[in-house]
Short mmCIF file of C-alpha atoms and ligand atoms in Angstrom, two decimals:
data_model
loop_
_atom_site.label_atom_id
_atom_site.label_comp_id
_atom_site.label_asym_id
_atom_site.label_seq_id
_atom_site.Cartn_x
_atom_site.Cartn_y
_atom_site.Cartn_z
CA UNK A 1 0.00 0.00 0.00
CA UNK A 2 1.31 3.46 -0.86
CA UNK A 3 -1.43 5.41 0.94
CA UNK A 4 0.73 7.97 3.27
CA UNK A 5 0.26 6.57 6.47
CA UNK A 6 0.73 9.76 8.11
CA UNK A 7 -2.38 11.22 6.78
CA UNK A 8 -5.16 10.82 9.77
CA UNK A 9 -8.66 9.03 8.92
CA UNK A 10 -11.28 10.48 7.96
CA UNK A 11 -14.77 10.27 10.06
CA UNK A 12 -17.52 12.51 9.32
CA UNK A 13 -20.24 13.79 7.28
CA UNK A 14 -20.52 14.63 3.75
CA UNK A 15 -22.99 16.79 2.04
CA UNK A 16 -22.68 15.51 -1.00
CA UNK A 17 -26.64 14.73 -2.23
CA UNK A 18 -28.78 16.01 -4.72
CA UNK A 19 -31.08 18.95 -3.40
CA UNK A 20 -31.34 21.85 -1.25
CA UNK A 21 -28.44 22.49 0.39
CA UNK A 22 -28.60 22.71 4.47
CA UNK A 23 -28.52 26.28 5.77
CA UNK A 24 -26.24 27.43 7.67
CA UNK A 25 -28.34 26.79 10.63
CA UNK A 26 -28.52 23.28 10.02
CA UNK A 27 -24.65 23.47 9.25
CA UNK A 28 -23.52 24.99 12.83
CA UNK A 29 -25.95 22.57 14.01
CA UNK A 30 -24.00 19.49 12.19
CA UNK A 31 -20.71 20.62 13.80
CA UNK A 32 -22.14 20.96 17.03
CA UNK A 33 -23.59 17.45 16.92
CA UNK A 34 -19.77 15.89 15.28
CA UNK A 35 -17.74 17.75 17.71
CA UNK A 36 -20.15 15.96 20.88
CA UNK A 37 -20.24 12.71 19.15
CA UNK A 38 -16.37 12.63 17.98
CA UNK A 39 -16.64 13.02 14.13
CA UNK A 40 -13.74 15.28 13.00
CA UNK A 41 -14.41 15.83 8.83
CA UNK A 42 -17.44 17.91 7.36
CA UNK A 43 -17.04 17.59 3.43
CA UNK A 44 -18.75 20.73 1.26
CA UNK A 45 -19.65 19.63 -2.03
CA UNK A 46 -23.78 19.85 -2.56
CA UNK A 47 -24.54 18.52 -5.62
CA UNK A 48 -26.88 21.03 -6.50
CA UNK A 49 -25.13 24.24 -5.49
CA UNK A 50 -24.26 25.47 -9.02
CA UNK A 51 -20.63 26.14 -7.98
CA UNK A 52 -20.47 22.24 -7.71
CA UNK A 53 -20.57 21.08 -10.92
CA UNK A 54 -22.68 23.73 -13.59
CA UNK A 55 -20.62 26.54 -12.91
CA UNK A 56 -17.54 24.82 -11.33
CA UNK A 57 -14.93 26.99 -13.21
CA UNK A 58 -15.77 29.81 -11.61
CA UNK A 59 -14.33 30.88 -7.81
CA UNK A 60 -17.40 31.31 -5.22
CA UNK A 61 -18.39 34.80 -5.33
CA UNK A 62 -19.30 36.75 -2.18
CA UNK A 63 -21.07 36.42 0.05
CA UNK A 64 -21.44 32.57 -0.43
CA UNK A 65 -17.15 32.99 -0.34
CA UNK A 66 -17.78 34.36 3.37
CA UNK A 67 -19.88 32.14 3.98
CA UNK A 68 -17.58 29.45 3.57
CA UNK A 69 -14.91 30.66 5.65
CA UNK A 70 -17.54 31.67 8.26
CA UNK A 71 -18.17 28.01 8.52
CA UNK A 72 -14.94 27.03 8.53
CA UNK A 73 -13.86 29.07 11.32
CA UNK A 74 -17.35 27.42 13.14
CA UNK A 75 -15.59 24.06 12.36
CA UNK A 76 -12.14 25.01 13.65
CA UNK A 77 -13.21 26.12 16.71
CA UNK A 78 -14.98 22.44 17.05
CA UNK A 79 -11.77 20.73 15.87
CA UNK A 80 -13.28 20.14 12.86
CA UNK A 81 -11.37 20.07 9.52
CA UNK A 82 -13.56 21.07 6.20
CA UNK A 83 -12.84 19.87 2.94
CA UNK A 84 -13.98 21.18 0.09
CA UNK A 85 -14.94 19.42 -3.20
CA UNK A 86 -16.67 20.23 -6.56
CA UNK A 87 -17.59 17.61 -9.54
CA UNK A 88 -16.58 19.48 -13.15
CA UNK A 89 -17.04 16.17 -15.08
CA UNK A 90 -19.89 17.36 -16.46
CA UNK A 91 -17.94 19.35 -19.35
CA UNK A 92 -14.35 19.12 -18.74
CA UNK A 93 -11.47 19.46 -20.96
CA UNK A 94 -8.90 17.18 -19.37
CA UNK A 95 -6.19 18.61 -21.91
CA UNK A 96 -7.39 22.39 -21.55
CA UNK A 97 -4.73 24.14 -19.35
CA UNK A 98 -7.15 26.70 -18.78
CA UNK A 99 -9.80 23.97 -17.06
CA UNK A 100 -7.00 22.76 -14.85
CA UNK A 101 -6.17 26.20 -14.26
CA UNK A 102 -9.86 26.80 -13.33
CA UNK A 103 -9.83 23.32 -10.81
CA UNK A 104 -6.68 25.01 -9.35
CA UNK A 105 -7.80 28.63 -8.87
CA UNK A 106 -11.17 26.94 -7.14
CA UNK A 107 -9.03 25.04 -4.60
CA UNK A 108 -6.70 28.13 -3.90
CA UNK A 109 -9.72 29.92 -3.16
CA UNK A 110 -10.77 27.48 -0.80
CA UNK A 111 -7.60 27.36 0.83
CA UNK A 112 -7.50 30.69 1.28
CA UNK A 113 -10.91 30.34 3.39
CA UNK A 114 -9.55 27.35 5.21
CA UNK A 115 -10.15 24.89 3.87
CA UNK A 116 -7.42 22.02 4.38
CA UNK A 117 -8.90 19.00 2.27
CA UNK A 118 -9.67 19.09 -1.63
CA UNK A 119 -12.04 16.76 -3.19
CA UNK A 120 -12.32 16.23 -7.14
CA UNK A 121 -15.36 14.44 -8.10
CA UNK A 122 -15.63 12.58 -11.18
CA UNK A 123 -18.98 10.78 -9.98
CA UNK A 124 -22.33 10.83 -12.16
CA UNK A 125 -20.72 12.01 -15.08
CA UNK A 126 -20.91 10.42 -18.67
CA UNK A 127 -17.78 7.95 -19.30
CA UNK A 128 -16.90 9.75 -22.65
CA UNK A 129 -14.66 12.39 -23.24
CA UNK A 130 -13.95 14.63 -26.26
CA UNK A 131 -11.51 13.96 -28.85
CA UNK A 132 -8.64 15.65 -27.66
CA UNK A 133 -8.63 14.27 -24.36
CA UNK A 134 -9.09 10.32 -25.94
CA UNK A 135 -5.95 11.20 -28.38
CA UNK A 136 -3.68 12.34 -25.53
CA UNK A 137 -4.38 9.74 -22.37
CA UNK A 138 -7.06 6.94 -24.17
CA UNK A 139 -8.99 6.53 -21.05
CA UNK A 140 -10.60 8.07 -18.67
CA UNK A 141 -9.18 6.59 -15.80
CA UNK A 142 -5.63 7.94 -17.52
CA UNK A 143 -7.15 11.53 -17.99
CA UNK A 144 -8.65 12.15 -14.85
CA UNK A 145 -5.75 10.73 -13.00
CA UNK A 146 -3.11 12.84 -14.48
CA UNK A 147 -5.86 16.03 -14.14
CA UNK A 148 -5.63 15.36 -10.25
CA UNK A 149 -1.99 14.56 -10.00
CA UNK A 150 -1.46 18.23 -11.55
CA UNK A 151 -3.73 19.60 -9.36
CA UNK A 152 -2.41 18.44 -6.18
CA UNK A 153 0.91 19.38 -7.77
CA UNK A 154 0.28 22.63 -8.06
CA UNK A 155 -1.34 22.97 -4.72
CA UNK A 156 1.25 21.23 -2.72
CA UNK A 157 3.66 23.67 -4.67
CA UNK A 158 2.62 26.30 -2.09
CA UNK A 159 1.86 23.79 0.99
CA UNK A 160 0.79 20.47 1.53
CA UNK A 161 -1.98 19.82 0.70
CA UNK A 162 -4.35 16.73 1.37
CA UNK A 163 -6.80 15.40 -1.85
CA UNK A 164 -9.45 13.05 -2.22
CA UNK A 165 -10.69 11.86 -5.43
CA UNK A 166 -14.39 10.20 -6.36
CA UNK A 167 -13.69 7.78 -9.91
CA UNK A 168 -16.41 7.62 -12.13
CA UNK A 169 -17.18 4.19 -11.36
CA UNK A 170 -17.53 4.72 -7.56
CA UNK A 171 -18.84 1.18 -6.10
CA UNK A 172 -18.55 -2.51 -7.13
CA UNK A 173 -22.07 -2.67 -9.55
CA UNK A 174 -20.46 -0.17 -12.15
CA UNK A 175 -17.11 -1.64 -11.69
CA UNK A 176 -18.60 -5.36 -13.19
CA UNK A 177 -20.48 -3.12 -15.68
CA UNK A 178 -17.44 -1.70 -17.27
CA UNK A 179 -18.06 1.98 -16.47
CA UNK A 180 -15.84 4.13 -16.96
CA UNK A 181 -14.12 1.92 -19.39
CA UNK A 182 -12.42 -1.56 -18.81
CA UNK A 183 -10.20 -1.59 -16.08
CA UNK A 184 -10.45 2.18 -15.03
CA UNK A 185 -9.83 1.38 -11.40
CA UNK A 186 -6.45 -0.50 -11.76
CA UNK A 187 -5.38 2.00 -14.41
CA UNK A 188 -6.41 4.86 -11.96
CA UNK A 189 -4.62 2.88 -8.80
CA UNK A 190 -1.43 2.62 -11.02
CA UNK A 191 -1.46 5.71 -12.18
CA UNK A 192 -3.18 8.06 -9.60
CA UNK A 193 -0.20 9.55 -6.79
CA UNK A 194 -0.35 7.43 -4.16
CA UNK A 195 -0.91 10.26 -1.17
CA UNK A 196 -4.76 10.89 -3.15
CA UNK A 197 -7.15 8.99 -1.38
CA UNK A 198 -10.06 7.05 -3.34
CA UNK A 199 -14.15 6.59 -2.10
CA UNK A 200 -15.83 4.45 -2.90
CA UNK A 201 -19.67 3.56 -1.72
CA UNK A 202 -19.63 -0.57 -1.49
CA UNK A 203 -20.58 -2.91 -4.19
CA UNK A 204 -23.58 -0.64 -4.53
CA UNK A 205 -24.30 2.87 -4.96
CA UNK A 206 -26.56 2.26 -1.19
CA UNK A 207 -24.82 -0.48 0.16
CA UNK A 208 -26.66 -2.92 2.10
CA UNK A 209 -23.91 -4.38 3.61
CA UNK A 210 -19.92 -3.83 2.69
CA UNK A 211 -17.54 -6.75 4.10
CA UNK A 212 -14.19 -6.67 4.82
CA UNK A 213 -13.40 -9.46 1.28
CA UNK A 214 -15.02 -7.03 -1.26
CA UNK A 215 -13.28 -3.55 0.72
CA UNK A 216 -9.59 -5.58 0.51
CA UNK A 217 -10.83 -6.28 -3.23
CA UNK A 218 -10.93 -2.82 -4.03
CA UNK A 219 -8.04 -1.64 -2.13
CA UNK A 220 -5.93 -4.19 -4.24
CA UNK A 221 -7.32 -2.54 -7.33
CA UNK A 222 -6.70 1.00 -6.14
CA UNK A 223 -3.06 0.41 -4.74
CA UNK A 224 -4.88 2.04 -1.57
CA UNK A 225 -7.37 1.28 0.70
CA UNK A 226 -10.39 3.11 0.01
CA UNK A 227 -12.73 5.75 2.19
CA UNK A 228 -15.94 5.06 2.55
CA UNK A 229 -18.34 7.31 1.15
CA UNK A 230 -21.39 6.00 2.79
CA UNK A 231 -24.76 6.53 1.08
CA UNK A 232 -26.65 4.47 3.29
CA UNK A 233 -28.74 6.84 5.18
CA UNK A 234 -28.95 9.39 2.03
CA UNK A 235 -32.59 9.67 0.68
CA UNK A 236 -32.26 12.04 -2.39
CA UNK A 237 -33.27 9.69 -5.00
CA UNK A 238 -36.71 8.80 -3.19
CA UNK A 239 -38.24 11.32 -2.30
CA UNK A 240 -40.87 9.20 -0.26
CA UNK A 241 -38.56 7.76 2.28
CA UNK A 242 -35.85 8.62 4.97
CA UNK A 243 -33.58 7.16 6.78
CA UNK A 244 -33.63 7.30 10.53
CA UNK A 245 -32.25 3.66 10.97
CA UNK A 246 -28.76 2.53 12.87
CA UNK A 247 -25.68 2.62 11.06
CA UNK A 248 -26.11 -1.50 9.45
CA UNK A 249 -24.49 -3.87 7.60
CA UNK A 250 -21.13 -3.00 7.71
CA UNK A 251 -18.60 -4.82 10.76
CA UNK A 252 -16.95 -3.11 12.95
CA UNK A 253 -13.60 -4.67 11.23
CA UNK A 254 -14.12 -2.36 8.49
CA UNK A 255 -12.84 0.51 9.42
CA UNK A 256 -9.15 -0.80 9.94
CA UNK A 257 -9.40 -1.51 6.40
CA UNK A 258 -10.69 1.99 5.26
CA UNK A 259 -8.81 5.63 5.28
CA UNK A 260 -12.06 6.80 6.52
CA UNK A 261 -15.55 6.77 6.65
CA UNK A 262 -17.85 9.73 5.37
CA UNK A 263 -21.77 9.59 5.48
CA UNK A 264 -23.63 11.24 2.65
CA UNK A 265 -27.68 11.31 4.45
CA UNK A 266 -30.69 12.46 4.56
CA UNK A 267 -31.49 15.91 2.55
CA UNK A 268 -33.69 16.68 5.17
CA UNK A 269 -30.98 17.67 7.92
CA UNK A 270 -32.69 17.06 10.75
CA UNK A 271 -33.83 13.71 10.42
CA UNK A 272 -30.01 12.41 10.22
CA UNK A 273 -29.88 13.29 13.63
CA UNK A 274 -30.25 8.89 14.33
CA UNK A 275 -28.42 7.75 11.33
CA UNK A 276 -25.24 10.10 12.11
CA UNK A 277 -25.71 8.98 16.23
CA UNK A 278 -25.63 5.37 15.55
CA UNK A 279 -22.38 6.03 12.41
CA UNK A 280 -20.51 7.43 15.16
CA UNK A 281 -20.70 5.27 17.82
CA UNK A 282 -20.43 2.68 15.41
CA UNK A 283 -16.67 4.38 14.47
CA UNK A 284 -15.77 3.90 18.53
CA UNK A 285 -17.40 0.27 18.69
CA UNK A 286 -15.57 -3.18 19.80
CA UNK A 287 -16.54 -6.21 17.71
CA UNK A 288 -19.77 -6.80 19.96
CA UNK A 289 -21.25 -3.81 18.14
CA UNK A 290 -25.18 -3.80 18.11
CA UNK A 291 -26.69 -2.09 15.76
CA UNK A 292 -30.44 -2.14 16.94
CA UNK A 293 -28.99 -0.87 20.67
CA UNK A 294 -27.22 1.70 18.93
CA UNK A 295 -30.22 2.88 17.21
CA UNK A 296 -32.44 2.58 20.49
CA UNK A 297 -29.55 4.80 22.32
CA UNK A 298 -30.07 7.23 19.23
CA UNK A 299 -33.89 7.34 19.12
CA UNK A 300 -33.92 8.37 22.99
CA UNK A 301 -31.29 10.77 22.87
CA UNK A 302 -33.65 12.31 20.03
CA UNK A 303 -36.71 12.16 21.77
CA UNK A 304 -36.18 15.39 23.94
CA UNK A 305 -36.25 17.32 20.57
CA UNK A 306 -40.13 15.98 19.76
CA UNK A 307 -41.61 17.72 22.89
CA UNK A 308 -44.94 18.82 21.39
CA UNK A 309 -47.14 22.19 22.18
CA UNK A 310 -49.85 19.77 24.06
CA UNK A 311 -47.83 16.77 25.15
CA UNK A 312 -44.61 14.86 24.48
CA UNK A 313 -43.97 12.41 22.01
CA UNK A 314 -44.00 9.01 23.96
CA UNK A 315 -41.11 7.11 23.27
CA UNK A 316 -42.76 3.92 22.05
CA UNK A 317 -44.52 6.41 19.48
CA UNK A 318 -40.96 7.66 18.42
CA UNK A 319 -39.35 4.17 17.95
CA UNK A 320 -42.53 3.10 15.30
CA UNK A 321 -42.06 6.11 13.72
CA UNK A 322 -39.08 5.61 13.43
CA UNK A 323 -38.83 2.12 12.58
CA UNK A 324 -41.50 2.68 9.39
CA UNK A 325 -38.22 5.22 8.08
CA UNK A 326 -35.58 3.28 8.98
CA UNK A 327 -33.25 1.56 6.48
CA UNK A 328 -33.23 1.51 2.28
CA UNK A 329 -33.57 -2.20 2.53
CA UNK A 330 -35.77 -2.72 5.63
CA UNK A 331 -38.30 -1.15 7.62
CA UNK A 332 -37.57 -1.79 11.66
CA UNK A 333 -38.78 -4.53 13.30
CA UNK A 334 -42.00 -2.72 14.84
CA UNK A 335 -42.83 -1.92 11.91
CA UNK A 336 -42.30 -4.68 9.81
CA UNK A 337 -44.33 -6.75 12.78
CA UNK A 338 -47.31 -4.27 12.52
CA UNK A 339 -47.54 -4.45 8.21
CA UNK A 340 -47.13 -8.73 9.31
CA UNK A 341 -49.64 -8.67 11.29
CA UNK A 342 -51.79 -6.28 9.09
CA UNK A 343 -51.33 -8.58 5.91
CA UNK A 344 -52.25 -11.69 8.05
CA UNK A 345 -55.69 -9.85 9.09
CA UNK A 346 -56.26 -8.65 5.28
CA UNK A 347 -55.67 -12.17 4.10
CA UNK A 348 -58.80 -13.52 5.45
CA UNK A 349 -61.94 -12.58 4.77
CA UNK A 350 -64.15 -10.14 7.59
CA UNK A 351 -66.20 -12.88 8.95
CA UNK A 352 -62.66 -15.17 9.94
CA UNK A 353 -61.27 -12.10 11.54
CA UNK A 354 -60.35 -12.82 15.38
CA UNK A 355 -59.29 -10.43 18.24
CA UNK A 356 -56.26 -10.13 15.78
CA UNK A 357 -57.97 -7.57 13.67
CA UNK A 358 -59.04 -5.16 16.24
CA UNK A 359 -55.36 -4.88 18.10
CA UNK A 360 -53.58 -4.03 14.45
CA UNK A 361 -56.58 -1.91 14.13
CA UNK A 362 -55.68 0.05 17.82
CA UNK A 363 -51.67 0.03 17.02
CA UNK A 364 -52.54 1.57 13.49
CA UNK A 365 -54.49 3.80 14.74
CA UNK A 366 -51.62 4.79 17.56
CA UNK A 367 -49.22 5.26 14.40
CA UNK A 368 -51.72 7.60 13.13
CA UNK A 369 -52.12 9.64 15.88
CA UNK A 370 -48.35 9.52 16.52
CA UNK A 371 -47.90 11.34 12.47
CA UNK A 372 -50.42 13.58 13.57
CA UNK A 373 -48.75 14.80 16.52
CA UNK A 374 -45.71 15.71 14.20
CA UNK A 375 -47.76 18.98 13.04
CA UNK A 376 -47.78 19.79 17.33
CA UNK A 377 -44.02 19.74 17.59
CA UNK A 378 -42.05 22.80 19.48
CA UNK A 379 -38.77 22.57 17.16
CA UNK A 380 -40.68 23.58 13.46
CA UNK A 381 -37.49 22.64 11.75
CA UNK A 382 -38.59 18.89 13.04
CA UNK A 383 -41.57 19.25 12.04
CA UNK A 384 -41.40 20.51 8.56
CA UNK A 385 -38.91 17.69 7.59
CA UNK A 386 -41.49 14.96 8.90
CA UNK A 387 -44.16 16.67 7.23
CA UNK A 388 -44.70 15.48 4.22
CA UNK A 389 -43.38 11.79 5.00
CA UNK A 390 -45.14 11.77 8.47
CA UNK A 391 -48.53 13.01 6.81
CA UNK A 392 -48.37 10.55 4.32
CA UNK A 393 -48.37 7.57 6.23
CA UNK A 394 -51.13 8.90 8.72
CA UNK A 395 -53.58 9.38 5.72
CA UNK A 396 -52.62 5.50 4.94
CA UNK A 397 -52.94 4.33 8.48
CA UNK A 398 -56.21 6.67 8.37
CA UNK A 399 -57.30 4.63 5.47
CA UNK A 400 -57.22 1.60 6.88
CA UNK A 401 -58.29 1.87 10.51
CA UNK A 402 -61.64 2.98 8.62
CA UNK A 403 -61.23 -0.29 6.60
CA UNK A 404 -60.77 -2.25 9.40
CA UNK A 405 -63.52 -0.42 11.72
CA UNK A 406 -66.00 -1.12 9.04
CA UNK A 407 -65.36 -4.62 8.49
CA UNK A 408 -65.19 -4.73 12.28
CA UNK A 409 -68.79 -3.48 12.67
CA UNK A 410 -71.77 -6.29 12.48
CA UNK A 411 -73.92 -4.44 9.95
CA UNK A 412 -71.18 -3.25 7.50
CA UNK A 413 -69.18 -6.40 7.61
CA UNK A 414 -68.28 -7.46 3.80
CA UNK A 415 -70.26 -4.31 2.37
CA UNK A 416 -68.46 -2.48 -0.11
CA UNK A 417 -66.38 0.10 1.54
CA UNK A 418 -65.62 3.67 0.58
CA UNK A 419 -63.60 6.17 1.74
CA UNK A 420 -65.31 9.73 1.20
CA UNK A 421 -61.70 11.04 0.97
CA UNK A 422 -60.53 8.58 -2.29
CA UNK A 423 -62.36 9.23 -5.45
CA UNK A 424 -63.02 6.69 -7.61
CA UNK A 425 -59.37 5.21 -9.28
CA UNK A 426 -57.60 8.09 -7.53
CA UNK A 427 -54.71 7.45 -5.37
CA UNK A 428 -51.87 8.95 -3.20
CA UNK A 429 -48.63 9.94 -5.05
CA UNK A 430 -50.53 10.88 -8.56
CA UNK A 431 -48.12 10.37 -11.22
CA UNK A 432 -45.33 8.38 -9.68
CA UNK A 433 -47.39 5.29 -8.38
CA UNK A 434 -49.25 4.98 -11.18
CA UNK A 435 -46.32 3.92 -12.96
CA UNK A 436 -45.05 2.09 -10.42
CA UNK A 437 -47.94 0.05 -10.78
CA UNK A 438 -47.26 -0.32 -14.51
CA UNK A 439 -43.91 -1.74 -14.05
CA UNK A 440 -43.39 -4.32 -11.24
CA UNK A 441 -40.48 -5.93 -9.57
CA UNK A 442 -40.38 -9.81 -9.40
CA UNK A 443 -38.93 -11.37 -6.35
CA UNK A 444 -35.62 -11.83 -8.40
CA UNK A 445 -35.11 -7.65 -8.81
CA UNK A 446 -36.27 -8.31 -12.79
CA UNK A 447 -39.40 -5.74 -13.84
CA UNK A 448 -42.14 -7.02 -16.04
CA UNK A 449 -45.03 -4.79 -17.32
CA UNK A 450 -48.46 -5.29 -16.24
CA UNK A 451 -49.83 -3.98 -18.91
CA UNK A 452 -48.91 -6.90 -20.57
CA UNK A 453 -51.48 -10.25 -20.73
CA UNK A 454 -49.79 -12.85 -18.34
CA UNK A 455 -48.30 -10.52 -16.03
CA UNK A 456 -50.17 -10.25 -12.39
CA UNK A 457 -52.52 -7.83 -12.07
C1 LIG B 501 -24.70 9.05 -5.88
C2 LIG B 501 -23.99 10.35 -5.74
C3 LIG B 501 -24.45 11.13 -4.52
C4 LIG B 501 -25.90 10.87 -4.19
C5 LIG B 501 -26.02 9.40 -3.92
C6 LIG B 501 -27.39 8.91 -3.48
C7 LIG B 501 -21.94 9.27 -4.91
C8 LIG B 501 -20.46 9.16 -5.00
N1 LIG B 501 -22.54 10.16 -5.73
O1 LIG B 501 -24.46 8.32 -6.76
O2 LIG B 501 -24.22 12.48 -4.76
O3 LIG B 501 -26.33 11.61 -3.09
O4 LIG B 501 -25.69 8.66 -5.05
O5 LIG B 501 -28.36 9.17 -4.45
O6 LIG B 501 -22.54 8.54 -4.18
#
């Protein structure tokens, strides 16, 4: 391994999704949270700030330029270092000297506002490049390594100077798919100086779970070991769901393996406030790590923040909130026990229904109430990232208490049932689920239209 050991690893938080950006409320707010809970990296690079990637040859302008080294002096005074990153694969010109030029003046300018780690990121671009640049280096992997070995050149001309690089095929999926061109990573571990340090985001882009085999894989591609960008908790391509689960699927052996290990969350900041809880005290853990205490731990040292303006959100209340947002893979296990228990009550017909029916029917109803308290909550920050999500599931919980009530009830037991809020083929979500419906996923991950005769319903 060439990786310099004396570089320190990397633990923190990146916000690196698609989106809003957090304020600089939420920001202060982050640092506050990493400094308590021993995370010591906070990596800028939104990918929707157009200084990221539209407008990425062009230095921040005031007062977003003060606003950066406002932040930075924030960290600082938390022990927190701040790196910088922006993502100009869009429409670079490896060969232009004026576009490394540009990458160089951006990352001077952050220095000069303090920032002491710079990140190039070559993720979610196209794998072509124009004619010039596939004359001079062939492949990408050759192009956008010797692009970042100038850079840090010239930036460690004036001091050292501490990079990280995202490849363009950034996890283990689009490595087997060839992106980025047939053995990119080698090329880009061969040819990449070795004191640049590589993420990478598992064998997916959301990881389930990331093992030590497949991390010492890529490491022996890469020449390095890698750090983790971790998009596990990161919600920006559903805009449905977050992720308030534990920190999962990844042993506590990992890190030993990694140069660091960076979360990418939830676009709504405060909800991260488990996911980040649980990734930290997962970074201090022994190998008897527990995921599901660590979340518990999380959840109650969150509850203080859902006192409501007529009572306080019950901490039983919290956790199956919680647990119906928890993971990209999973719900928790209150949750998934109350849609079990649900599905075993819908699969039988009213008459066949025991006491079963009317306890889901009380603990759905208890979920409702507990998404309706949301709109009650003191902190409105809270509240207006639950919103949506929160209000969602209480009009489905709604739903079907009334479904259940009614099929509950002697006289209208097996009548056709109505809700006078549902109009006739009308459902929650317009546009999207209808085509969800269209195109369904088998067991097996394949889709299959149901449009077409022989495919279920
Ligand atoms: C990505 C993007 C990231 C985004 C995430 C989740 C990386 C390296 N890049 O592919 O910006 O937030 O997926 O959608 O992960």
């Amino acid at each position: 391994m060439h990786a310099s050991p004396a570089a320190p690893f990397l633990s923190g938080v990146i916000e690196g999704f698609y989106g809003p950006t957090w304020s600089r409320a939420e920001r202060i707010e982050l640092l506050d949270h990493m400094s308590a809970w021993g995370l010591d990296t906070y990596l800028h690079g939104p990918k929707d700030d157009v200084h990221h990637r539209a407008a990425w040859r062009l230095p921040y302008p005031e007062p977003e330029a003060h606003e950066l080294l406002s932040l930075v002096r924030e960290a600082r005074a938390r022990g927190i270092r701040v790196a910088h990153g922006f993502g100009p694969g869009l429409d670079i010109r490896y060969t232009d000297p004026a576009d490394l030029d540009a990458a160089v003046a951006r990352f001077v300018q952050a220095r000069s506002l303090g920032v002491s780690v710079f990140v190039l990121l070559f993720d979610d671009i196209p794998d072509r490049m124009h004619e010039e640049d596939v004359a001079r280096w062939g492949t990408l992997a050759r192009a956008q390594a010797a692009f970042a070995n100038a850079v840090l050149a010239a930036l460690s001309a004036e001091a050292p100077a501490r990079m990280l690089f995202c490849p363009t095929p950034y996890c283990g999926r689009m490595a087997m798919r060839g992106h980025g061109g047939a053995g990119y990573l080698q090329e880009l571990g061969a040819m990449l100086a070795p004191e640049i340090d590589v993420f990478w985001t598992g064998p997916e882009i959301v990881s389930r779970t990331i093992t030590e085999a497949h991390i010492d894989e890529v490491a022996s591609w890469l020449r390095r070991p890698p750090v983790l960008w971790d998009n596990l908790h990161a919600n920006d391509y559903d805009g449905r769901r977050v992720h308030c689960g534990p920190y999962s699927g990844r042993p506590a052996a990992l890190r030993a393996r990694l140069r660091g290990v960076l979360s990418n969350p939830n676009t709504e900041f405060p909800l991260n406030f488990p996911g980040l809880h649980s990734m930290a005290a997962w970074l201090r853990a022994g190998a008897d790590w527990d995921e599901r205490a660590s979340y518990l731990d999380a959840m109650r040292a969150w509850l203080a923040r859902f006192d409501g303006w007529r009572q306080p959100m019950p901490e039983e209340d919290l956790l199956l909130l919680g647990d119906c947002f928890y993971l990209p893979y999973s719900e928790g296990p209150l949750a998934i026990d109350l849609r079990d228990q649900l599905r075993a009550v819908l699969a039988k017909a009213p008459e066949q229904w025991g006491e079963d029916a009317a306890a889901v029917r009380s603990r759905l109803a208890r979920l409702r109430d507990a998404c309706a308290r949301i709109a009650d909550l003191r902190d409105r920050r809270l509240f207006a990232a639950w919103s949506r999500r929160a209000w969602e599931l209480r009009e489905e919980c709604d739903l079907m208490v009334k479904f259940l009530e009614w099929n509950l009830a002697p006289a209208t037991r097996g009548q056709p049932f109505h809700s006078d809020f549902h109009q006739p083929l009308t459902y929650r979500g317009g546009m999207v689920p209808s085509f969800q419906r269209l195109l369904l996923m088998q067991k097996d991950g394949t889709f299959v239209s149901s449009a077409m005769e022989g495919t279920p319903p």
